[in-house]
């Protein structure tokens, strides 16, 4: 792997951009994990077939059966309608949440990058200040050594002169 492809992989996460796509949530409805249940949608067709097989002779039992089914289907239709409204509200709320969180995450990531930049800039300034302080300390030590050396030389000269004056 060349250096350019290593850099490209660092930013793209692999050989293709698809490697960076998040997985579809296991609860999401997709063709891979959901097929509509139509087993209760053709009850009317079954009743008409049965009536046709009887030569369109409809007895009380078939009327009673269709009446019960009609009541249940009407009740279920009302429940499905209420359920649909609830699901619609939930789904819209989830979309709003996802959109708002996306904005919040982008804002936070951007601000974190800015804070990191400020922090590293501040650290760089502090490092430069530390280097300047260390240089000043080293300079002070050198000046102190030079001053001590001159003082020692002066003291030695004074001692020599005193000793000569005393005749030693």
Tab-separated table of C-alpha atoms in Angstrom:
chain	number	residue	atom	x	y	z
A	1	UNK	CA	0.000	0.000	0.000
A	2	UNK	CA	1.440	3.339	-1.056
A	3	UNK	CA	1.506	6.421	1.118
A	4	UNK	CA	-1.218	8.114	-0.955
A	5	UNK	CA	-3.592	5.172	-0.672
A	6	UNK	CA	-2.871	4.978	3.080
A	7	UNK	CA	-3.821	8.646	3.390
A	8	UNK	CA	-6.930	8.104	1.262
A	9	UNK	CA	-7.951	5.104	3.401
A	10	UNK	CA	-7.458	7.170	6.543
A	11	UNK	CA	-9.998	9.723	5.332
A	12	UNK	CA	-12.418	7.383	3.555
A	13	UNK	CA	-12.199	4.476	5.986
A	14	UNK	CA	-11.375	1.850	3.384
A	15	UNK	CA	-11.346	1.075	-0.306
A	16	UNK	CA	-14.804	2.537	-0.852
A	17	UNK	CA	-16.914	5.185	0.792
A	18	UNK	CA	-19.557	2.514	1.435
A	19	UNK	CA	-17.354	1.119	4.219
A	20	UNK	CA	-18.188	4.225	6.240
A	21	UNK	CA	-21.985	3.880	5.918
A	22	UNK	CA	-23.732	2.942	9.170
A	23	UNK	CA	-25.692	-0.301	9.276
A	24	UNK	CA	-29.471	-0.103	8.963
A	25	UNK	CA	-31.045	-0.418	12.404
A	26	UNK	CA	-32.402	-3.927	12.984
A	27	UNK	CA	-35.833	-2.463	13.868
A	28	UNK	CA	-36.126	-0.426	10.658
A	29	UNK	CA	-38.595	-1.708	8.086
A	30	UNK	CA	-36.825	-2.676	4.867
A	31	UNK	CA	-37.372	-5.221	2.083
A	32	UNK	CA	-34.733	-7.402	3.738
A	33	UNK	CA	-36.625	-7.812	7.006
A	34	UNK	CA	-40.316	-7.078	6.357
A	35	UNK	CA	-43.110	-8.425	4.162
A	36	UNK	CA	-46.662	-7.155	4.409
A	37	UNK	CA	-49.177	-9.489	6.015
A	38	UNK	CA	-52.146	-9.741	3.684
A	39	UNK	CA	-53.783	-12.779	5.248
A	40	UNK	CA	-56.746	-10.745	6.585
A	41	UNK	CA	-57.141	-8.479	3.563
A	42	UNK	CA	-58.906	-10.981	1.328
A	43	UNK	CA	-61.608	-12.301	3.653
A	44	UNK	CA	-64.295	-10.656	1.504
A	45	UNK	CA	-62.908	-12.398	-1.570
A	46	UNK	CA	-63.011	-15.728	0.248
A	47	UNK	CA	-66.668	-15.160	1.217
A	48	UNK	CA	-67.606	-14.266	-2.382
A	49	UNK	CA	-65.804	-17.398	-3.653
A	50	UNK	CA	-67.709	-19.485	-1.126
A	51	UNK	CA	-71.015	-17.925	-2.243
A	52	UNK	CA	-70.073	-18.554	-5.872
A	53	UNK	CA	-69.218	-22.190	-5.100
A	54	UNK	CA	-72.694	-22.544	-3.549
A	55	UNK	CA	-74.253	-21.277	-6.741
A	56	UNK	CA	-75.058	-17.967	-5.115
A	57	UNK	CA	-77.338	-19.623	-2.640
A	58	UNK	CA	-76.689	-17.660	0.548
A	59	UNK	CA	-77.924	-19.295	3.754
A	60	UNK	CA	-78.366	-17.798	7.224
A	61	UNK	CA	-75.089	-19.289	8.418
A	62	UNK	CA	-73.075	-17.485	5.699
A	63	UNK	CA	-74.966	-14.238	6.456
A	64	UNK	CA	-74.262	-14.619	10.194
A	65	UNK	CA	-70.599	-15.427	9.509
A	66	UNK	CA	-70.209	-12.415	7.191
A	67	UNK	CA	-71.988	-10.182	9.743
A	68	UNK	CA	-69.568	-11.155	12.518
A	69	UNK	CA	-66.612	-10.728	10.209
A	70	UNK	CA	-67.965	-7.305	9.127
A	71	UNK	CA	-68.229	-6.153	12.785
A	72	UNK	CA	-64.702	-7.332	13.518
A	73	UNK	CA	-63.326	-5.821	10.322
A	74	UNK	CA	-65.018	-2.457	11.048
A	75	UNK	CA	-63.648	-2.462	14.593
A	76	UNK	CA	-60.208	-3.480	13.341
A	77	UNK	CA	-60.352	-0.768	10.628
A	78	UNK	CA	-61.066	1.869	13.301
A	79	UNK	CA	-58.225	0.528	15.431
A	80	UNK	CA	-55.892	0.446	12.426
A	81	UNK	CA	-56.820	4.064	11.658
A	82	UNK	CA	-56.078	5.118	15.281
A	83	UNK	CA	-52.918	3.012	15.242
A	84	UNK	CA	-51.885	4.654	11.958
A	85	UNK	CA	-52.329	8.138	13.446
A	86	UNK	CA	-50.206	7.133	16.435
A	87	UNK	CA	-47.509	5.591	14.242
A	88	UNK	CA	-47.527	8.700	12.036
A	89	UNK	CA	-47.033	10.927	15.099
A	90	UNK	CA	-44.299	8.664	16.459
A	91	UNK	CA	-42.532	8.481	13.096
A	92	UNK	CA	-42.694	12.264	12.607
A	93	UNK	CA	-41.350	12.722	16.135
A	94	UNK	CA	-38.504	10.322	15.391
A	95	UNK	CA	-37.652	12.195	12.193
A	96	UNK	CA	-37.670	15.514	14.041
A	97	UNK	CA	-35.492	14.005	16.763
A	98	UNK	CA	-33.037	12.593	14.195
A	99	UNK	CA	-32.850	15.929	12.311
A	100	UNK	CA	-32.372	17.963	15.473
A	101	UNK	CA	-29.797	15.525	16.881
A	102	UNK	CA	-27.953	15.655	13.557
A	103	UNK	CA	-27.764	19.456	13.873
A	104	UNK	CA	-26.711	19.192	17.526
A	105	UNK	CA	-24.040	16.588	16.752
A	106	UNK	CA	-22.665	18.654	13.847
A	107	UNK	CA	-22.621	21.802	16.000
A	108	UNK	CA	-20.971	19.990	18.904
A	109	UNK	CA	-18.359	18.353	16.650
A	110	UNK	CA	-17.588	21.712	15.027
A	111	UNK	CA	-17.320	23.420	18.408
A	112	UNK	CA	-15.145	20.589	19.725
A	113	UNK	CA	-12.817	21.039	16.749
A	114	UNK	CA	-12.689	24.790	17.451
A	115	UNK	CA	-12.024	24.165	21.147
A	116	UNK	CA	-9.282	21.687	20.249
A	117	UNK	CA	-7.715	24.298	17.971
A	118	UNK	CA	-7.865	26.913	20.715
A	119	UNK	CA	-6.476	24.469	23.271
A	120	UNK	CA	-3.561	23.446	21.047
A	121	UNK	CA	-2.869	27.096	20.196
A	122	UNK	CA	-2.914	27.968	23.898
A	123	UNK	CA	-0.634	25.012	24.658
A	124	UNK	CA	1.725	26.179	21.909
A	125	UNK	CA	1.795	29.676	23.435
A	126	UNK	CA	2.452	28.206	26.880
A	127	UNK	CA	5.230	26.013	25.449
A	128	UNK	CA	6.781	29.097	23.848
A	129	UNK	CA	6.467	30.960	27.143
A	130	UNK	CA	8.059	28.042	28.990
A	131	UNK	CA	10.933	28.048	26.478
A	132	UNK	CA	11.361	31.818	26.928
A	133	UNK	CA	11.348	31.446	30.721
A	134	UNK	CA	13.885	28.615	30.556
A	135	UNK	CA	16.082	30.717	28.257
A	136	UNK	CA	15.810	33.651	30.675
A	137	UNK	CA	16.722	31.358	33.598
A	138	UNK	CA	19.715	29.957	31.680
A	139	UNK	CA	20.810	33.501	30.816
A	140	UNK	CA	20.421	34.537	34.455
A	141	UNK	CA	22.496	31.525	35.597
A	142	UNK	CA	25.250	32.446	33.127
A	143	UNK	CA	25.211	36.057	34.289
A	144	UNK	CA	25.254	34.901	37.912
A	145	UNK	CA	28.216	32.612	37.213
A	146	UNK	CA	30.031	35.486	35.461
A	147	UNK	CA	29.277	37.840	38.338
A	148	UNK	CA	30.415	35.262	40.916
A	149	UNK	CA	33.586	34.680	38.944
A	150	UNK	CA	34.293	38.456	38.798
A	151	UNK	CA	33.553	38.768	42.511
A	152	UNK	CA	35.916	35.890	43.283
A	153	UNK	CA	38.586	37.485	41.096
A	154	UNK	CA	38.094	40.831	42.842
A	155	UNK	CA	38.242	39.168	46.261
A	156	UNK	CA	41.383	37.320	45.240
A	157	UNK	CA	42.906	40.588	43.988
A	158	UNK	CA	41.969	42.310	47.251
A	159	UNK	CA	43.509	39.427	49.252
A	160	UNK	CA	46.655	39.570	47.115
A	161	UNK	CA	46.941	43.317	47.548
A	162	UNK	CA	46.356	43.044	51.297
A	163	UNK	CA	48.890	40.267	51.584
A	164	UNK	CA	51.458	42.300	49.637
A	165	UNK	CA	50.826	45.321	51.800
A	166	UNK	CA	51.349	43.227	54.919
A	167	UNK	CA	54.462	41.917	53.382
A	168	UNK	CA	53.650	38.376	53.126
